[in-house]
Coordinates of C-alpha atoms in Angstrom, one line a residue:
X1 CA 14.6 -9.4 14.0
X2 CA 11.4 -8.3 15.8
X3 CA 9.5 -11.0 14.0
X4 CA 12.0 -13.7 15.2
X5 CA 11.8 -12.4 18.8
X6 CA 8.0 -12.4 18.7
X7 CA 7.9 -16.0 17.3
X8 CA 10.3 -17.1 20.0
X9 CA 8.3 -15.5 22.7
X10 CA 5.1 -17.1 21.4
X11 CA 6.7 -20.5 21.3
X12 CA 8.0 -20.3 24.9
X13 CA 5.1 -18.5 26.6
X14 CA 7.1 -15.3 27.0
X15 CA 10.6 -16.5 27.9
X16 CA 13.1 -14.2 26.4
X17 CA 15.5 -15.4 23.7
X18 CA 18.6 -16.8 25.4
X19 CA 16.9 -17.2 28.8
X20 CA 16.7 -20.6 30.5
X21 CA 13.8 -22.4 28.8
X22 CA 13.8 -20.0 25.9
X23 CA 15.0 -20.1 22.3
X24 CA 18.6 -19.6 21.4
X25 CA 19.1 -18.5 17.8
X26 CA 18.9 -15.7 15.3
X27 CA 19.1 -14.9 11.6
X28 CA 21.8 -16.3 9.3
X29 CA 22.2 -14.2 6.1
X30 CA 22.6 -16.6 3.2
X31 CA 24.7 -15.8 0.1
X32 CA 23.8 -17.8 -3.0
X33 CA 26.5 -19.4 -5.1
X34 CA 24.6 -18.7 -8.4
X35 CA 25.2 -14.9 -7.9
X36 CA 28.4 -13.1 -8.7
X37 CA 31.2 -12.9 -6.0
X38 CA 30.1 -9.3 -5.2
X39 CA 26.9 -10.7 -3.8
X40 CA 28.7 -12.7 -1.2
X41 CA 30.6 -9.6 -0.1
X42 CA 27.4 -7.6 0.1
X43 CA 25.7 -10.3 2.2
X44 CA 28.7 -10.4 4.5
X45 CA 28.5 -6.6 5.0
X46 CA 24.7 -6.8 5.4
X47 CA 25.2 -9.5 8.1
X48 CA 27.7 -7.3 9.9
X49 CA 25.3 -4.3 9.7
X50 CA 22.6 -6.1 11.6
X51 CA 24.8 -8.4 13.7
X52 CA 23.7 -9.2 17.2
X53 CA 21.6 -6.7 19.1
X54 CA 21.6 -4.4 16.1
X55 CA 19.2 -6.7 14.2
X56 CA 19.3 -10.3 15.4
X57 CA 21.7 -11.6 12.7
X58 CA 24.2 -14.2 14.0
X59 CA 26.0 -15.5 10.9
X60 CA 26.8 -15.7 7.2
X61 CA 26.2 -18.7 5.0
X62 CA 26.9 -19.8 1.4
X63 CA 24.5 -22.1 -0.2
X64 CA 23.0 -23.4 -3.5
X65 CA 24.5 -25.2 -6.5
X66 CA 27.9 -26.4 -5.3
X67 CA 28.5 -28.5 -8.4
X68 CA 28.5 -25.6 -10.7
X69 CA 29.8 -22.9 -8.3
X70 CA 32.8 -23.9 -6.1
X71 CA 33.6 -22.1 -2.8
X72 CA 36.6 -20.5 -4.4
X73 CA 34.2 -18.3 -6.5
X74 CA 32.9 -16.7 -3.3
X75 CA 36.1 -16.6 -1.3
X76 CA 36.0 -12.8 -1.2
X77 CA 32.6 -13.0 0.6
X78 CA 33.7 -15.6 3.1
X79 CA 36.9 -13.7 3.9
X80 CA 34.9 -10.4 4.3
X81 CA 32.6 -12.1 6.7
X82 CA 35.5 -13.4 8.8
X83 CA 37.2 -10.0 8.6
X84 CA 34.1 -8.4 10.0
X85 CA 33.8 -10.9 12.8
X86 CA 30.6 -12.6 11.4
X87 CA 30.5 -16.3 12.3
X88 CA 30.5 -18.4 9.1
X89 CA 29.1 -21.6 7.8
X90 CA 29.2 -22.9 4.2
X91 CA 27.5 -25.7 2.3
X92 CA 30.5 -27.9 1.2
X93 CA 30.9 -31.5 0.4
X94 CA 27.2 -31.8 -0.4
X95 CA 27.7 -32.8 -4.1
X96 CA 30.0 -35.5 -5.6
X97 CA 33.7 -36.2 -5.5
X98 CA 36.0 -38.4 -7.5
X99 CA 35.1 -40.7 -10.4
X100 CA 32.3 -43.3 -10.5
X101 CA 33.6 -46.7 -9.5
X102 CA 32.7 -49.9 -7.6
X103 CA 33.8 -48.3 -4.4
X104 CA 32.1 -44.9 -5.2
X105 CA 28.9 -45.8 -7.1
X106 CA 26.8 -42.7 -6.0
X107 CA 28.9 -39.8 -4.7
X108 CA 31.1 -39.2 -7.8
X109 CA 31.6 -35.9 -9.6
X110 CA 28.9 -35.5 -12.2
X111 CA 30.0 -34.4 -15.7
X112 CA 30.5 -30.7 -15.9
X113 CA 30.6 -30.3 -12.1
X114 CA 33.3 -29.4 -9.7
X115 CA 34.6 -31.9 -7.2
X116 CA 33.2 -31.0 -3.8
X117 CA 36.1 -32.2 -1.5
X118 CA 38.3 -29.1 -2.4
X119 CA 35.4 -27.0 -1.1
X120 CA 35.7 -28.8 2.3
X121 CA 39.5 -28.3 2.2
X122 CA 39.2 -24.6 1.4
X123 CA 36.5 -24.1 4.2
X124 CA 39.0 -25.7 6.6
X125 CA 41.9 -23.6 5.4
X126 CA 39.9 -20.4 5.7
X127 CA 38.7 -21.1 9.2
X128 CA 35.0 -21.6 8.7
X129 CA 33.2 -22.2 12.0
X130 CA 30.8 -24.7 10.6
X131 CA 30.3 -26.7 7.4
X132 CA 27.0 -27.8 6.0
X133 CA 26.6 -31.4 4.9
X134 CA 30.2 -32.6 4.3
X135 CA 28.8 -35.7 2.7
X136 CA 32.0 -36.4 0.8
X137 CA 34.4 -35.7 3.7
X138 CA 34.9 -39.4 4.5
X139 CA 36.5 -39.8 1.0
X140 CA 39.5 -37.9 2.3
X141 CA 40.5 -39.4 5.7
X142 CA 43.4 -36.9 6.2
X143 CA 41.1 -33.9 5.7
X144 CA 38.5 -35.5 8.0
X145 CA 41.2 -35.8 10.7
X146 CA 42.2 -32.2 10.2
X147 CA 38.6 -31.0 10.5
X148 CA 38.1 -33.0 13.6
X149 CA 41.3 -31.5 15.1
X150 CA 40.2 -28.0 14.2
X151 CA 36.8 -28.5 15.9
X152 CA 35.0 -27.4 12.8
X153 CA 31.3 -28.3 13.3
X154 CA 29.7 -30.4 10.6
X155 CA 26.0 -30.0 10.1
X156 CA 24.8 -33.4 8.8
X157 CA 21.4 -33.6 7.1
X158 CA 20.7 -37.2 6.5
X159 CA 17.3 -37.0 4.8
X160 CA 18.4 -34.2 2.6
X161 CA 21.5 -36.2 1.6
X162 CA 20.0 -39.7 0.9
X163 CA 18.8 -38.7 -2.6
X164 CA 22.5 -38.6 -3.4
X165 CA 23.2 -42.0 -2.1
X166 CA 20.5 -44.0 -3.7
X167 CA 18.0 -43.3 -0.9
X168 CA 20.0 -45.5 1.5
X169 CA 20.3 -44.0 5.0
X170 CA 22.5 -46.9 6.1
X171 CA 25.4 -45.8 4.0
X172 CA 25.3 -42.2 5.1
X173 CA 28.9 -41.4 6.4
X174 CA 27.6 -39.6 9.6
X175 CA 28.8 -42.6 11.7
X176 CA 32.3 -42.4 10.1
X177 CA 32.6 -38.7 10.9
X178 CA 31.5 -39.2 14.5
X179 CA 33.9 -42.1 15.0
X180 CA 36.7 -40.0 13.6
X181 CA 36.1 -37.3 16.3
X182 CA 34.3 -34.8 14.0
X183 CA 32.0 -32.5 15.9
X184 CA 28.8 -33.6 14.2
X185 CA 25.3 -32.2 14.5
X186 CA 22.0 -33.6 13.2
X187 CA 19.9 -31.2 11.1
X188 CA 16.7 -31.1 9.0
X189 CA 18.3 -28.8 6.3
X190 CA 15.2 -27.2 4.6
X191 CA 12.2 -28.6 6.5
X192 CA 9.8 -27.5 3.8
X193 CA 11.6 -29.0 0.8
X194 CA 12.9 -32.0 2.7
X195 CA 9.5 -32.7 4.3
X196 CA 11.1 -33.7 7.6
X197 CA 11.2 -32.7 11.3
X198 CA 13.8 -32.9 14.0
X199 CA 12.1 -35.9 15.5
X200 CA 12.2 -37.7 12.1
X201 CA 15.9 -37.0 11.7
X202 CA 16.5 -38.6 15.1
X203 CA 14.4 -41.6 14.2
X204 CA 16.3 -42.0 10.9
X205 CA 19.7 -41.7 12.7
X206 CA 18.8 -44.5 15.2
X207 CA 16.7 -46.8 13.0
X208 CA 18.3 -46.3 9.6
X209 CA 21.8 -45.0 10.2
X210 CA 22.6 -47.4 13.0
X211 CA 23.4 -44.8 15.6
X212 CA 22.8 -45.1 19.3
X213 CA 20.6 -42.8 21.5
X214 CA 23.8 -41.6 23.2
X215 CA 25.2 -40.6 19.8
X216 CA 22.1 -38.6 19.2
X217 CA 22.3 -36.9 22.6
X218 CA 25.9 -36.0 21.8
X219 CA 25.0 -34.5 18.5
X220 CA 22.2 -32.4 20.0
X221 CA 24.5 -31.0 22.6
X222 CA 27.2 -30.3 20.0
X223 CA 24.6 -28.3 18.0
X224 CA 23.5 -26.4 21.1
X225 CA 27.1 -25.5 22.0
X226 CA 27.9 -24.5 18.4
X227 CA 25.1 -22.0 18.0
X228 CA 26.5 -18.7 16.8
X229 CA 24.2 -16.9 19.2
X230 CA 26.6 -17.4 22.2
X231 CA 29.5 -15.6 20.5
X232 CA 27.6 -12.8 18.8
X233 CA 25.5 -11.9 21.8
X234 CA 28.6 -12.1 24.1
X235 CA 26.6 -14.3 26.5
X236 CA 28.1 -14.6 30.0
X237 CA 29.5 -18.1 30.7
X238 CA 27.2 -18.7 33.6
X239 CA 24.1 -17.9 31.6
X240 CA 25.3 -20.1 28.7
X241 CA 26.0 -23.0 31.1
X242 CA 22.6 -22.7 32.7
X243 CA 20.8 -22.7 29.3
X244 CA 22.9 -25.7 28.1
X245 CA 22.2 -27.7 31.3
X246 CA 18.4 -27.0 30.9
X247 CA 18.5 -28.0 27.2
X248 CA 20.4 -31.2 28.0
X249 CA 17.9 -32.2 30.6
X250 CA 15.0 -31.6 28.3
X251 CA 16.7 -33.3 25.3
X252 CA 17.6 -36.4 27.4
X253 CA 14.0 -36.6 28.7
X254 CA 12.6 -36.4 25.1
X255 CA 15.1 -39.0 23.8
X256 CA 14.3 -41.3 26.7
X257 CA 10.6 -41.0 25.9
X258 CA 11.1 -41.4 22.2
X259 CA 13.3 -44.5 22.7
X260 CA 10.3 -46.3 24.4
X261 CA 8.0 -45.6 21.4
X262 CA 7.8 -47.5 18.1
X263 CA 10.5 -46.1 15.8
X264 CA 8.4 -44.3 13.2
X265 CA 8.4 -40.8 11.9
X266 CA 4.9 -39.9 13.2
X267 CA 6.1 -39.1 16.7
X268 CA 6.8 -35.5 17.5
X269 CA 8.8 -34.8 20.6
X270 CA 11.7 -32.7 19.4

């Protein structure tokens, strides 16, 4: 936690975490699906031990091989995190669903894998705050409608996902989710492995996914509002509103500047 705070202070020239012009964020403890269920419970309890001011932790996540390890395997960890009041996000709907067909040539369930849509349904049923990827959510319109109504935030990662859809950004379902009223955010996923940046994801969203600059602005604000930081740190509403207003002004300025530049991924404004 002290390392996170130091890095945040260095990045902002001394503005405290959560202050206007400062960084809002913290540490999300990640449980890995490949481990036994007890691991997820242990990570939930570890997150709670260092939650908030006690250590800078703001949430619990479940990641790794969704195809071989469905969410149901780690339901005890998810439920323990929720029981302890730790905000939750899970990687779900990242892998395939259904059978290979003309209408589903890429996002089908691979042999020996679990279908990923039930993971999305279970995340919704259990009350997860956020869901990572949700690439297959569009395959179940009723579930997409339910997740939209619940206000569950979907963390879309277009560059991370295109390897599963034949490298074609244009068919990423992010537009379908946004049109259905889902609270969508735009994310880099793992910047090191994905070799991408926030600016590059914005460029891909507009240039390759067919989204508008207003769409991008909406997604950036959805992400800022959905940060686990606000709830965990019990931020006063006035302070939160001031930070969000400052963030929105800076984001809009950066997007306006980016929109005037050639749409390539060498720009770095976000």
